[in-house]
Amino acid sequence: MITALFNSFKDLNILIIGDVMIDAYLWGKVDRISPEAPVPIVSVNKKESRLGGAANVALNIKALAARPIICAVVGDDAEGEEFLTLLAKEQINASGIVKIANRQTTVKTRVIGQNQQILRIDAETDAEITQEETQQVLTKFKQILDQQSIHAIIFEDYDKGLITPYLIEEVIKVAQEKNIPIVVDPKKRNFLSYKGVDVFKPNLKELKEGLKIDFDPKNSLELKNTVAQLQEKIASKSILLTLSELGVYVLNGEKESLTPAHIRTVADVSGAGDTVISVVATCIAAGADIFTAAQLGNLAGGLVCEKVGVVPVNKELLLQEALKL
């Protein structure tokens, strides 16, 4: 059954609406301190730019053999061009990208010396896009839906200004008319704006900030009550709460489940959330139930934590691990 589910991924088109960025890396070695200030000097010997943010979700969807399509904004700048080049290189559909003049394309540059991150430099704006720019994004979104079947929509929110309450409302309205499931990876700003979606996937920090509440996730009653409180506010069909080393908790109507995390050697947790949402959305698009989707997402998130840096999930490895379970 799991093998058949994985085989069906290749027939799916998944639309990702979210904040895209470039993850840039400068690698080098440190063997002296600057005479100008008490800071290390990194002699750079390697530079790399990768797709980040919602575009990393697209890479994960592609790694699962489904077809990702991104709907997003970039600046009309050199970095925006570089982003489009990276997309083309990965053969990811860019028909939903809107270029905005006088807006900065988000670039997160990590400076790594002796395999250790020394510094991160963020060049970005998190100002909300205007109503007119939102209309441009919605036009692209509707064109994509007219041109091909979309089997699921992911909202990948990084609070960088693309996703506004108006955009959320309009996309949900169209998706519900067309019966397309919506899966959400929320952030703080629009946390309670995603009403009536199919799967809402916050992590523990986002849930606490979004509801302005503190609770002990190890206390099953507190956990259950807090998620039920969120459910009352957003009326989502399912809530999938990721609890890092505690696993994932799912609430679907009256049914609930807590899947413990798989014990792994954690090398790097960055990008794990992107992997979880990608696997969950692809499974939902393929017709799997939320509990199966959550178990596979949990497993995939653990697998990518074994790798250093932001890397997409390995489909074959995920299938092998799932069959073992």
Short mmCIF file of C-alpha atoms in Angstrom, two decimals:
data_model
loop_
_atom_site.label_atom_id
_atom_site.label_comp_id
_atom_site.label_asym_id
_atom_site.label_seq_id
_atom_site.Cartn_x
_atom_site.Cartn_y
_atom_site.Cartn_z
CA MET A 1 0.00 0.00 0.00
CA ILE A 2 2.85 2.39 0.92
CA THR A 3 4.69 1.49 -2.31
CA ALA A 4 1.54 2.23 -4.34
CA LEU A 5 1.18 5.57 -2.54
CA PHE A 6 4.79 6.50 -3.37
CA ASN A 7 4.33 5.41 -7.00
CA SER A 8 1.32 7.72 -7.35
CA PHE A 9 3.39 10.83 -6.47
CA LYS A 10 4.68 11.15 -10.06
CA ASP A 11 1.16 12.05 -11.29
CA LEU A 12 0.74 15.01 -8.93
CA ASN A 13 1.04 18.78 -9.45
CA ILE A 14 1.55 20.70 -6.21
CA LEU A 15 1.31 24.48 -6.03
CA ILE A 16 3.39 26.28 -3.41
CA ILE A 17 2.45 29.83 -2.45
CA GLY A 18 5.10 31.28 -0.21
CA ASP A 19 8.12 33.40 0.56
CA VAL A 20 11.08 32.37 -1.57
CA MET A 21 14.72 33.17 -0.90
CA ILE A 22 18.28 32.31 -1.79
CA ASP A 23 20.37 30.46 0.78
CA ALA A 24 23.93 31.56 0.06
CA TYR A 25 26.97 29.93 1.63
CA LEU A 26 30.55 31.18 1.95
CA TRP A 27 32.92 28.44 3.10
CA GLY A 28 36.45 29.06 4.20
CA LYS A 29 39.07 28.64 6.84
CA VAL A 30 39.86 30.78 9.83
CA ASP A 31 43.45 31.07 10.99
CA ARG A 32 43.74 34.61 12.25
CA ILE A 33 41.91 37.46 13.92
CA SER A 34 41.45 40.78 12.14
CA PRO A 35 43.81 43.61 13.22
CA GLU A 36 40.90 46.06 12.65
CA ALA A 37 38.45 44.55 15.16
CA PRO A 38 38.30 41.44 17.39
CA VAL A 39 36.67 39.29 14.69
CA PRO A 40 37.85 36.18 12.81
CA ILE A 41 39.04 36.53 9.21
CA VAL A 42 37.48 33.89 6.96
CA SER A 43 39.53 33.07 3.84
CA VAL A 44 36.75 32.05 1.45
CA ASN A 45 37.49 29.06 -0.78
CA LYS A 46 33.99 28.13 -1.89
CA LYS A 47 30.72 29.96 -2.61
CA GLU A 48 27.32 28.45 -3.26
CA SER A 49 23.75 29.64 -3.76
CA ARG A 50 20.78 27.34 -3.18
CA LEU A 51 17.02 27.70 -3.38
CA GLY A 52 15.58 28.50 0.04
CA GLY A 53 12.32 29.17 1.86
CA ALA A 54 9.26 28.07 -0.13
CA ALA A 55 11.62 27.10 -2.98
CA ASN A 56 13.20 24.49 -0.69
CA VAL A 57 9.70 23.03 -0.28
CA ALA A 58 9.55 22.85 -4.10
CA LEU A 59 12.87 20.95 -4.11
CA ASN A 60 11.44 18.45 -1.62
CA ILE A 61 8.27 18.01 -3.73
CA LYS A 62 10.48 17.40 -6.77
CA ALA A 63 12.60 14.89 -4.81
CA LEU A 64 9.37 12.96 -4.11
CA ALA A 65 8.82 12.80 -7.94
CA ALA A 66 5.77 15.11 -7.89
CA ARG A 67 5.74 18.37 -9.92
CA PRO A 68 6.12 21.60 -7.92
CA ILE A 69 4.88 24.99 -9.18
CA ILE A 70 5.82 28.11 -7.22
CA CYS A 71 3.69 31.23 -6.84
CA ALA A 72 5.79 33.96 -5.22
CA VAL A 73 7.41 37.38 -5.57
CA VAL A 74 11.04 38.35 -6.09
CA GLY A 75 12.66 41.74 -6.52
CA ASP A 76 13.53 43.10 -9.95
CA ASP A 77 17.21 42.87 -9.01
CA ALA A 78 20.32 40.76 -9.67
CA GLU A 79 19.37 38.39 -6.85
CA GLY A 80 15.89 37.94 -8.34
CA GLU A 81 17.54 36.97 -11.64
CA GLU A 82 19.84 34.57 -9.81
CA PHE A 83 16.83 33.01 -8.11
CA LEU A 84 15.10 32.43 -11.48
CA THR A 85 18.32 30.90 -12.85
CA LEU A 86 18.46 28.49 -9.90
CA LEU A 87 14.82 27.52 -10.51
CA ALA A 88 15.50 26.90 -14.21
CA LYS A 89 18.53 24.78 -13.32
CA GLU A 90 16.31 22.60 -11.14
CA GLN A 91 13.64 22.56 -13.90
CA ILE A 92 11.03 23.97 -11.53
CA ASN A 93 8.05 25.76 -13.08
CA ALA A 94 8.43 29.53 -12.55
CA SER A 95 5.19 30.64 -14.24
CA GLY A 96 3.81 31.88 -10.91
CA ILE A 97 6.69 34.22 -10.06
CA VAL A 98 5.96 37.96 -10.00
CA LYS A 99 8.87 40.42 -10.21
CA ILE A 100 8.41 43.57 -8.15
CA ALA A 101 10.38 46.74 -8.79
CA ASN A 102 12.11 48.35 -5.78
CA ARG A 103 11.73 45.22 -3.69
CA GLN A 104 14.68 43.29 -2.37
CA THR A 105 14.95 39.56 -3.10
CA THR A 106 15.57 37.74 0.19
CA VAL A 107 19.10 36.35 0.51
CA LYS A 108 20.39 34.64 3.66
CA THR A 109 24.16 34.33 3.55
CA ARG A 110 25.84 31.95 5.96
CA VAL A 111 29.58 32.35 6.55
CA ILE A 112 31.10 29.00 7.50
CA GLY A 113 34.65 28.57 8.80
CA GLN A 114 36.07 25.20 9.86
CA ASN A 115 32.61 23.65 9.19
CA GLN A 116 31.01 25.92 11.74
CA GLN A 117 28.61 28.78 11.07
CA ILE A 118 30.28 31.99 12.17
CA LEU A 119 27.84 34.57 10.89
CA ARG A 120 24.56 34.91 9.01
CA ILE A 121 23.77 38.00 6.96
CA ASP A 122 20.14 38.59 5.94
CA ALA A 123 19.36 40.95 3.06
CA GLU A 124 15.60 41.22 2.87
CA THR A 125 12.41 43.17 3.30
CA ASP A 126 9.40 41.86 5.20
CA ALA A 127 7.03 44.64 4.13
CA GLU A 128 3.65 43.34 2.97
CA ILE A 129 3.11 43.49 -0.78
CA THR A 130 0.51 46.02 -1.95
CA GLN A 131 -3.08 45.21 -2.93
CA GLU A 132 -2.10 45.72 -6.59
CA GLU A 133 0.87 43.32 -6.29
CA THR A 134 -1.38 40.81 -4.51
CA GLN A 135 -3.74 41.01 -7.50
CA GLN A 136 -0.82 40.18 -9.82
CA VAL A 137 -0.03 37.11 -7.71
CA LEU A 138 -3.70 36.06 -7.71
CA THR A 139 -3.86 36.44 -11.50
CA LYS A 140 -0.86 34.10 -11.86
CA PHE A 141 -2.46 31.71 -9.35
CA LYS A 142 -5.74 31.56 -11.31
CA GLN A 143 -3.90 31.12 -14.63
CA ILE A 144 -2.01 28.12 -13.20
CA LEU A 145 -5.29 26.54 -12.03
CA ASP A 146 -6.84 27.10 -15.47
CA GLN A 147 -3.89 25.53 -17.30
CA GLN A 148 -3.49 22.29 -15.31
CA SER A 149 -4.89 20.11 -12.55
CA ILE A 150 -3.52 21.04 -9.15
CA HIS A 151 -3.76 18.27 -6.56
CA ALA A 152 -2.80 20.29 -3.45
CA ILE A 153 -1.83 23.84 -2.47
CA ILE A 154 0.81 24.60 0.17
CA PHE A 155 0.99 27.95 1.97
CA GLU A 156 4.64 28.30 3.01
CA ASP A 157 4.69 31.40 5.19
CA TYR A 158 7.98 32.94 6.36
CA ASP A 159 6.50 36.34 7.33
CA LYS A 160 8.35 38.06 4.48
CA GLY A 161 5.32 39.92 3.14
CA LEU A 162 3.96 37.87 0.23
CA ILE A 163 1.16 36.24 2.22
CA THR A 164 -1.52 38.66 3.42
CA PRO A 165 -4.95 37.96 4.96
CA TYR A 166 -6.55 39.04 1.66
CA LEU A 167 -4.39 36.63 -0.38
CA ILE A 168 -5.18 33.79 2.03
CA GLU A 169 -8.93 34.45 1.84
CA GLU A 170 -8.97 34.59 -1.97
CA VAL A 171 -6.86 31.45 -2.45
CA ILE A 172 -8.94 29.45 0.05
CA LYS A 173 -12.17 30.54 -1.69
CA VAL A 174 -10.94 29.40 -5.13
CA ALA A 175 -9.40 26.17 -3.80
CA GLN A 176 -12.59 25.19 -1.98
CA GLU A 177 -14.67 25.80 -5.14
CA LYS A 178 -12.30 23.49 -7.04
CA ASN A 179 -12.01 20.98 -4.20
CA ILE A 180 -8.21 21.34 -3.89
CA PRO A 181 -6.80 20.51 -0.44
CA ILE A 182 -4.81 23.26 1.29
CA VAL A 183 -1.89 22.52 3.63
CA VAL A 184 -0.42 25.37 5.68
CA ASP A 185 3.00 25.93 7.24
CA PRO A 186 2.22 29.11 9.23
CA LYS A 187 4.23 31.88 10.86
CA LYS A 188 3.30 34.42 13.51
CA ARG A 189 1.89 37.33 11.47
CA ASN A 190 -1.03 35.57 9.76
CA PHE A 191 -1.33 32.69 12.22
CA LEU A 192 -5.08 32.86 12.77
CA SER A 193 -6.00 33.95 9.22
CA TYR A 194 -6.03 30.44 7.72
CA LYS A 195 -9.67 29.55 8.35
CA GLY A 196 -11.09 26.24 7.16
CA VAL A 197 -7.97 24.76 5.53
CA ASP A 198 -7.37 21.00 5.28
CA VAL A 199 -4.13 20.70 7.24
CA PHE A 200 -2.61 23.34 9.53
CA LYS A 201 0.98 22.49 10.54
CA PRO A 202 2.53 24.77 13.17
CA ASN A 203 5.54 23.86 15.28
CA LEU A 204 5.54 24.27 19.05
CA LYS A 205 7.07 27.78 19.05
CA GLU A 206 4.58 29.00 16.40
CA LEU A 207 1.63 27.55 18.32
CA LYS A 208 2.70 29.25 21.57
CA GLU A 209 3.30 32.60 19.83
CA GLY A 210 0.18 32.35 17.65
CA LEU A 211 -2.14 31.69 20.59
CA LYS A 212 -0.07 33.82 23.04
CA ILE A 213 -0.06 30.88 25.43
CA ASP A 214 2.46 28.73 27.28
CA PHE A 215 1.95 25.07 28.10
CA ASP A 216 3.91 21.87 28.71
CA PRO A 217 3.82 19.68 25.56
CA LYS A 218 4.84 16.66 27.67
CA ASN A 219 1.57 16.98 29.57
CA SER A 220 -0.90 15.20 27.27
CA LEU A 221 -3.96 16.99 28.67
CA GLU A 222 -2.40 20.46 28.24
CA LEU A 223 -1.28 19.50 24.73
CA LYS A 224 -4.74 18.26 23.77
CA ASN A 225 -6.51 21.32 25.23
CA THR A 226 -4.20 23.79 23.49
CA VAL A 227 -4.61 22.16 20.07
CA ALA A 228 -8.39 22.01 20.63
CA GLN A 229 -8.30 25.75 21.40
CA LEU A 230 -6.49 26.38 18.09
CA GLN A 231 -9.01 24.18 16.28
CA GLU A 232 -11.86 26.30 17.66
CA LYS A 233 -10.25 29.45 16.24
CA ILE A 234 -9.32 28.26 12.75
CA ALA A 235 -11.75 25.36 12.05
CA SER A 236 -9.13 23.40 10.12
CA LYS A 237 -10.01 19.81 9.10
CA SER A 238 -6.78 18.59 10.68
CA ILE A 239 -4.07 20.09 12.84
CA LEU A 240 -0.60 18.59 12.71
CA LEU A 241 1.68 19.93 15.43
CA THR A 242 5.39 19.18 15.12
CA LEU A 243 7.10 18.81 18.49
CA SER A 244 10.73 18.19 17.36
CA GLU A 245 12.17 15.45 19.61
CA LEU A 246 8.69 14.67 21.00
CA GLY A 247 7.34 13.72 17.55
CA VAL A 248 4.09 14.90 15.93
CA TYR A 249 0.59 15.32 17.34
CA VAL A 250 -2.43 15.13 15.03
CA LEU A 251 -6.01 16.19 15.74
CA ASN A 252 -8.65 15.31 13.16
CA GLY A 253 -12.24 15.78 14.34
CA GLU A 254 -12.57 13.56 17.39
CA LYS A 255 -9.52 11.45 16.51
CA GLU A 256 -6.02 12.22 17.74
CA SER A 257 -2.60 10.59 17.63
CA LEU A 258 0.89 11.25 18.92
CA THR A 259 3.67 9.71 16.84
CA PRO A 260 6.99 9.70 18.69
CA ALA A 261 10.09 10.98 16.90
CA HIS A 262 12.45 8.35 15.51
CA ILE A 263 15.76 8.23 17.36
CA ARG A 264 18.41 9.58 15.00
CA THR A 265 21.84 11.15 14.98
CA VAL A 266 20.89 14.81 14.49
CA ALA A 267 23.47 16.72 12.44
CA ASP A 268 21.37 19.75 11.48
CA VAL A 269 17.67 20.57 11.96
CA SER A 270 17.51 23.31 9.29
CA GLY A 271 15.03 22.54 6.53
CA ALA A 272 13.30 19.74 8.45
CA GLY A 273 10.00 21.67 8.62
CA ASP A 274 10.07 22.18 4.83
CA THR A 275 10.51 18.43 4.36
CA VAL A 276 7.63 17.57 6.72
CA ILE A 277 5.16 19.91 4.97
CA SER A 278 6.24 18.62 1.53
CA VAL A 279 5.71 14.97 2.42
CA VAL A 280 2.41 15.65 4.22
CA ALA A 281 1.01 17.71 1.31
CA THR A 282 2.12 15.16 -1.31
CA CYS A 283 0.51 12.32 0.66
CA ILE A 284 -2.74 14.30 1.09
CA ALA A 285 -2.71 15.12 -2.65
CA ALA A 286 -2.35 11.39 -3.36
CA GLY A 287 -5.42 10.64 -1.23
CA ALA A 288 -3.74 9.38 1.96
CA ASP A 289 -5.36 10.08 5.33
CA ILE A 290 -3.81 12.65 7.66
CA PHE A 291 -2.48 10.02 10.11
CA THR A 292 -0.51 8.19 7.39
CA ALA A 293 0.69 11.54 5.99
CA ALA A 294 1.82 12.67 9.45
CA GLN A 295 3.75 9.43 10.12
CA LEU A 296 5.58 9.69 6.80
CA GLY A 297 6.26 13.41 7.31
CA ASN A 298 7.64 12.71 10.78
CA LEU A 299 9.90 10.00 9.37
CA ALA A 300 11.14 12.25 6.53
CA GLY A 301 11.86 15.15 8.91
CA GLY A 302 14.07 12.84 10.97
CA LEU A 303 15.95 11.62 7.90
CA VAL A 304 16.94 15.11 6.70
CA CYS A 305 18.17 16.03 10.20
CA GLU A 306 20.95 13.48 9.72
CA LYS A 307 22.42 15.64 6.93
CA VAL A 308 24.33 18.91 7.29
CA GLY A 309 22.71 21.95 5.64
CA VAL A 310 19.32 22.24 3.99
CA VAL A 311 18.84 19.14 1.84
CA PRO A 312 15.70 17.66 0.25
CA VAL A 313 14.40 14.27 1.33
CA ASN A 314 15.60 11.09 -0.39
CA LYS A 315 12.47 9.34 -1.69
CA GLU A 316 13.97 5.83 -1.96
CA LEU A 317 15.41 6.01 1.56
CA LEU A 318 12.08 7.28 2.92
CA LEU A 319 10.22 4.41 1.23
CA GLN A 320 12.67 1.83 2.63
CA GLU A 321 12.32 3.24 6.15
CA ALA A 322 8.51 3.40 5.84
CA LEU A 323 8.34 -0.24 4.72
CA LYS A 324 10.45 -1.28 7.73
CA LEU A 325 7.90 0.34 10.03
#
